[in-house]
Each structure stands twice: as C-alpha cells, then as structure tokens.
Amino acid sequence: MRNKWIKHADGLYDRSGAGYLLINILWCYPSPSLSSPPPPHPPPRSRNPDMPVFRLHTWQGEERIHLAVVACGDRLEETMTMLKSAVLFSAGKLTFHIFAEDSLQPQFEHGADETSIKAWPFSHRSKVEYRIYPITFSVGNPQEWKKLFKPCAAQRLFLPMILKDVDSLLYVDTDVLFLRPVDDVWNLLKLFNSTQLAAMAPEHEIPKIGWYSRFARHPFYGAAGVNSGVMLMNLTRIRNKVFKNSMIPTGLKWDELLYPLYHKYKNYITWGDQDLLNIIFHYNPECLYVFPCQWNYRPDHCMYGSNCRGAEDQGVSVLHGNRGVYHDNKQPAFKAVYEFPFEDNLFQSLYFPLQSSFMKTVHTLCGRLPQVFLKQIEQTMRKVYEKRVLRTG
C-alpha cells in the first residue's frame, strides 16, 4: 500500500492517511463569524510508533468517532449522503475512513465547489478529519474478494488488518442514513462485555420467515442470522482473538481465518461477506453484541407488515435502504428520507417538507406509520435547535 497522509478539515496534514472528503450539503445555521479564516492551528504532532493503540477511540487525550465506508461503482452519491447525515447532528469529533476504488478517489478529492469541504462552515469542518484508502485485500485472491456479493463489499472483513492504529470502528454500508447523532450509535460500544468484540442487528425479527432460517446452506448466528450493514467493531479485540471454527481445532486469528473460511463455504454462501460473518459468530456467539432493529432499520421491517417493535416505540435511529429503495418507487417512505433537503432552517426547510412527503406514502405498508421514520429526526432537530438558541441567546 502506498504511503498515505491524513488531511485534517482545517487543511493541515500529518502522516496517517490520504486525500480528503467532500460532502454535498448546505449546513444548518452557519454563524456569520465563521466566514473569516479560522485561527492558526498548532502543527500536528506525529504519533509515536511505540505508543500502544488507543483504547476506546482515544488518542492524545481526544475522543473521536471512527466511521468506515466502502465506495465502489455508482455508490458515490450514496456515500456522500450517508456522510452528511453523520456529520449534520453529531456532537463529537469524527474520523472518516473511506475505502474507494481508483476511479472514485479523484471524485472525492476534486468535486465541484458546492460539494467541496472548503465550502463547509468552520463549525462543521473543525469536527472532521478524513482518510481515503485504495481497495486492498491482504490475504487470498483480490479478484475473488472484490467480486464477492457486491463490488468491494468484502473490504470490511479486512479493516482490522488495515486500520492497525484504530481501536474501535463503526462500519456502515453506503445506503445508510443516521436519523440521530452518530454519537448514540458509538456509545453502544460501552455496552460490550469482556468477550464481545462486534455488534450487529438481527437479519430478521421473526425467525420462521427470515431468510437465513429458511434458505441458508451454511451455519449462521442465532435463530435468524445478523445483518452486517451497520457493524460496530472493537478492532483491538478482533486482532487479538483466536476464533473457534470448523476447520482447525486450535482456532485461528482473524487474518488466518478469512481465506480458508471463504474457500470452504464459497459454493454455499449467497450474501458474501455477511454470510462469512454469520459463520464466524455462529462458532463464537459470545463475541457478538446484538443491538435492536431500530439501529439498522430496513424495508424488511415494514414491507410485509411492521415487525420492529423498537422502531414503533422509539423511532428509527439508523435507516438502511438496502434493496435499492432510495432509487426506485417500491418503498417511497425510504426514498422520502433519502431525498430530504439540508438548508438553513431545520424545521421549515427540513422537517416540515419531510413530514409533507410522508403524507404521500401513507398508502404503503412502510409509510403508514410515519412516526416510525420521523420521531428520532424530530427529537434530534429539536435538541440541535435548542442548543443553538442557548448558545446564541
């Protein structure tokens, strides 16, 4: 892998990552004072290679949320939309780890002015640092991995080996939207016990009608399997763990396990890397924390009738528009959220138009309960609005 540099949102560099991130967004309530250049920033300190990896995402005394995404093919727009949803309501500082194929990297780095990071208000730029990486598969045949299920999706399996100086990480698919602060998802790490090293949501809430329980030809986690579109990982624990498996009685480390596991099950898996993760946690169930369905809410939770009680009670926290529902008219409730605008007034330009759009979807199974989609984003906007009123009042 080529030498990489990290570019901070204030324009400074240090030796860690490469490139920079662009987000196509009009930010809410920019302060007039932010139109002037930020004050001088002290030179970044290089990391001492002898320092241990930071625990619980803290380095040099600063806590950061680490978010990873993999962008290939036509996923640039989805990736941008996901990233802006993460930044818009976040309270903490963020580090984005963007894995992109070569043809997409220039688009992240040299977008139009309206999508350039230079257009961000400093209040948002100051919260973000970002790194862009090439698609890299460190074990086995890279072309096999790249074609597994969807282009580049298997990259997530290699994050523990690539991000060696990162302790904990939130991975999401490009078709994910945060409807509340990403900080709240990150805080689920604090619920891990001493053996847990990853967290995912169930693939289905009703095992007897779930895909894995009906069709899988390989082992899977629990009664219904898990979905890997939103995945929290303690990378340090993953790197150190010896995983039980059906091949080697003494167990295998993560980097030793992936390719033999793929070769054993490659003729039996349908959903690629997600199936491999299900196999791993089938044999190591004590390593997985299962979070509720509202943290990975998909069309399957409503298209056959509502089956996510957590979303009914508390609202959707993380929306996962798989099945391509942001780009067709099969699930207009999901598409309405994906297309909502980001402008100056949170309620007049964002919430009220979104609420109006949902009124057009009430005839659909997913749209008949608009509060499922709107509750968390309304609460989040109110909190952001109240903080800004208090700050400026």
XYZ file of N, CA and C in Angstrom, residues 136-140 145 153-164 169 171 197-200 228 231-245 247 250-262 273-284 287-288:
204
model
N -8.137 -2.790 -0.813
C -6.993 -3.656 -0.548
C -7.454 -4.946 0.131
N -7.086 -6.080 -0.433
C -7.370 -7.383 0.175
C -6.029 -8.056 0.446
N -5.694 -8.188 1.719
C -4.336 -8.568 2.098
C -4.082 -10.068 2.107
N -5.131 -10.879 2.075
C -4.932 -12.332 2.032
C -5.801 -12.915 0.921
N -5.300 -13.960 0.282
C -6.070 -14.617 -0.757
C -6.002 -13.886 -2.089
N -12.145 -11.727 -3.878
C -12.760 -10.930 -2.823
C -13.575 -9.785 -3.404
N -17.549 -5.116 -1.379
C -18.204 -5.253 -0.076
C -17.349 -6.026 0.918
N -16.549 -6.982 0.427
C -15.724 -7.795 1.316
C -14.610 -6.994 1.975
N -14.398 -5.742 1.542
C -13.344 -4.918 2.139
C -13.506 -4.808 3.647
N -14.756 -4.803 4.131
C -14.974 -4.641 5.577
C -14.315 -5.756 6.386
N -14.172 -6.938 5.792
C -13.546 -8.042 6.513
C -12.077 -7.775 6.814
N -11.456 -6.871 6.048
C -10.020 -6.622 6.169
C -9.698 -5.372 6.988
N -10.718 -4.700 7.509
C -10.479 -3.471 8.258
C -9.602 -3.688 9.491
N -9.735 -4.789 10.232
C -8.844 -4.970 11.387
C -7.368 -5.029 11.007
N -7.050 -5.548 9.829
C -5.652 -5.642 9.411
C -5.134 -4.336 8.822
N -6.011 -3.539 8.226
C -5.580 -2.298 7.575
C -5.491 -1.154 8.583
N -6.488 -1.017 9.429
C -6.545 0.103 10.373
C -5.908 -0.312 11.696
N -4.611 -0.561 11.652
C -3.926 -1.140 12.802
C -3.799 -0.180 13.979
N -14.324 0.955 15.778
C -14.752 1.442 14.476
C -16.236 1.154 14.286
N -18.595 0.579 11.122
C -18.695 0.387 9.673
C -20.160 0.472 9.273
N -16.797 -8.340 20.867
C -15.859 -7.575 20.037
C -16.502 -6.974 18.797
N -17.799 -7.260 18.599
C -18.528 -6.684 17.470
C -19.999 -6.628 17.819
N -20.733 -5.777 17.088
C -22.174 -5.651 17.309
C -22.884 -5.492 15.979
N -23.998 -6.200 15.824
C -24.854 -6.100 14.643
C -26.296 -6.306 15.066
N -25.034 -7.193 8.407
C -23.757 -6.512 8.619
C -23.719 -5.098 8.051
N -22.265 -2.111 11.565
C -21.446 -3.023 12.366
C -20.447 -2.249 13.210
N -20.582 -2.362 14.518
C -19.603 -1.809 15.449
C -18.523 -2.842 15.693
N -17.266 -2.398 15.740
C -16.164 -3.339 15.933
C -15.140 -2.794 16.912
N -14.742 -3.614 17.874
C -13.552 -3.335 18.659
C -12.404 -4.043 17.938
N -11.680 -3.287 17.122
C -10.668 -3.892 16.260
C -9.520 -4.502 17.043
N -9.194 -3.914 18.180
C -8.116 -4.469 19.001
C -8.468 -5.874 19.463
N -9.678 -6.052 19.930
C -10.112 -7.383 20.367
C -10.162 -8.355 19.198
N -10.623 -7.893 18.044
C -10.682 -8.771 16.873
C -9.282 -9.231 16.484
N -8.319 -8.322 16.498
C -6.949 -8.689 16.130
C -6.336 -9.683 17.110
N -6.725 -9.601 18.358
C -6.105 -10.442 19.392
C -6.813 -11.778 19.610
N -8.020 -11.900 19.140
C -8.839 -13.083 19.413
C -8.420 -14.283 18.562
N -8.445 -15.455 19.159
C -8.324 -16.717 18.426
C -9.734 -17.281 18.285
N -10.209 -17.398 17.053
C -11.602 -17.742 16.791
C -11.789 -19.246 16.606
N -12.808 -19.753 17.280
C -13.200 -21.147 17.066
C -13.791 -21.266 15.659
N -13.612 -22.441 15.050
C -14.112 -22.671 13.695
C -14.232 -24.161 13.449
N -12.646 -25.830 11.102
C -11.524 -26.316 10.297
C -10.310 -26.687 11.130
N -7.528 -25.877 17.089
C -6.862 -24.932 17.986
C -7.308 -23.490 17.767
N -8.104 -23.246 16.719
C -8.567 -21.896 16.449
C -7.636 -21.126 15.526
N -8.125 -20.010 14.998
C -7.358 -19.194 14.063
C -7.550 -17.710 14.386
N -6.487 -16.937 14.175
C -6.610 -15.488 14.281
C -7.420 -14.983 13.081
N -7.919 -13.748 13.196
C -8.796 -13.191 12.159
C -8.156 -13.240 10.764
N -6.905 -12.811 10.655
C -6.266 -12.768 9.344
C -5.950 -14.162 8.809
N -5.865 -15.157 9.690
C -5.628 -16.540 9.270
C -6.921 -17.237 8.858
N -8.038 -16.715 9.353
C -9.323 -17.401 9.217
C -10.039 -17.090 7.903
N -9.910 -15.872 7.415
C -10.794 -15.393 6.347
C -10.734 -16.232 5.070
N -9.542 -16.432 4.532
C -9.455 -17.110 3.233
C -9.830 -18.595 3.320
N -9.351 -19.365 4.317
C -9.817 -20.762 4.434
C -11.333 -20.853 4.617
N -11.916 -19.918 5.353
C -13.361 -19.923 5.562
C -14.092 -19.678 4.244
N -13.601 -18.708 3.489
C -14.213 -18.430 2.191
C -14.139 -19.654 1.283
N -19.774 -11.516 2.184
C -19.076 -11.287 3.450
C -20.017 -11.354 4.638
N -21.287 -10.970 4.469
C -22.237 -11.078 5.587
C -22.423 -12.539 6.001
N -22.456 -13.426 5.029
C -22.566 -14.852 5.356
C -21.331 -15.336 6.102
N -20.147 -14.871 5.683
C -18.927 -15.272 6.386
C -18.937 -14.778 7.825
N -19.422 -13.566 8.047
C -19.530 -13.055 9.418
C -20.516 -13.893 10.229
N -21.608 -14.289 9.621
C -22.563 -15.147 10.324
C -21.943 -16.483 10.708
N -21.131 -17.039 9.821
C -20.459 -18.307 10.135
C -19.491 -18.117 11.299
N -18.711 -17.039 11.256
C -17.743 -16.782 12.324
C -18.450 -16.668 13.670
N -19.542 -15.913 13.727
C -20.198 -15.703 15.017
C -21.127 -16.852 15.401
N -21.428 -17.737 14.467
C -22.097 -18.983 14.839
C -21.204 -19.805 15.761
N -19.918 -19.847 15.420
C -18.973 -20.617 16.238
C -18.422 -19.814 17.414
N -18.661 -18.510 17.437
C -18.155 -17.653 18.516
C -19.261 -16.705 18.998
N -18.878 -13.605 21.317
C -18.136 -12.432 20.837
C -19.036 -11.342 20.266
N -20.325 -11.613 20.118
C -21.209 -10.682 19.429
C -22.218 -10.053 20.386
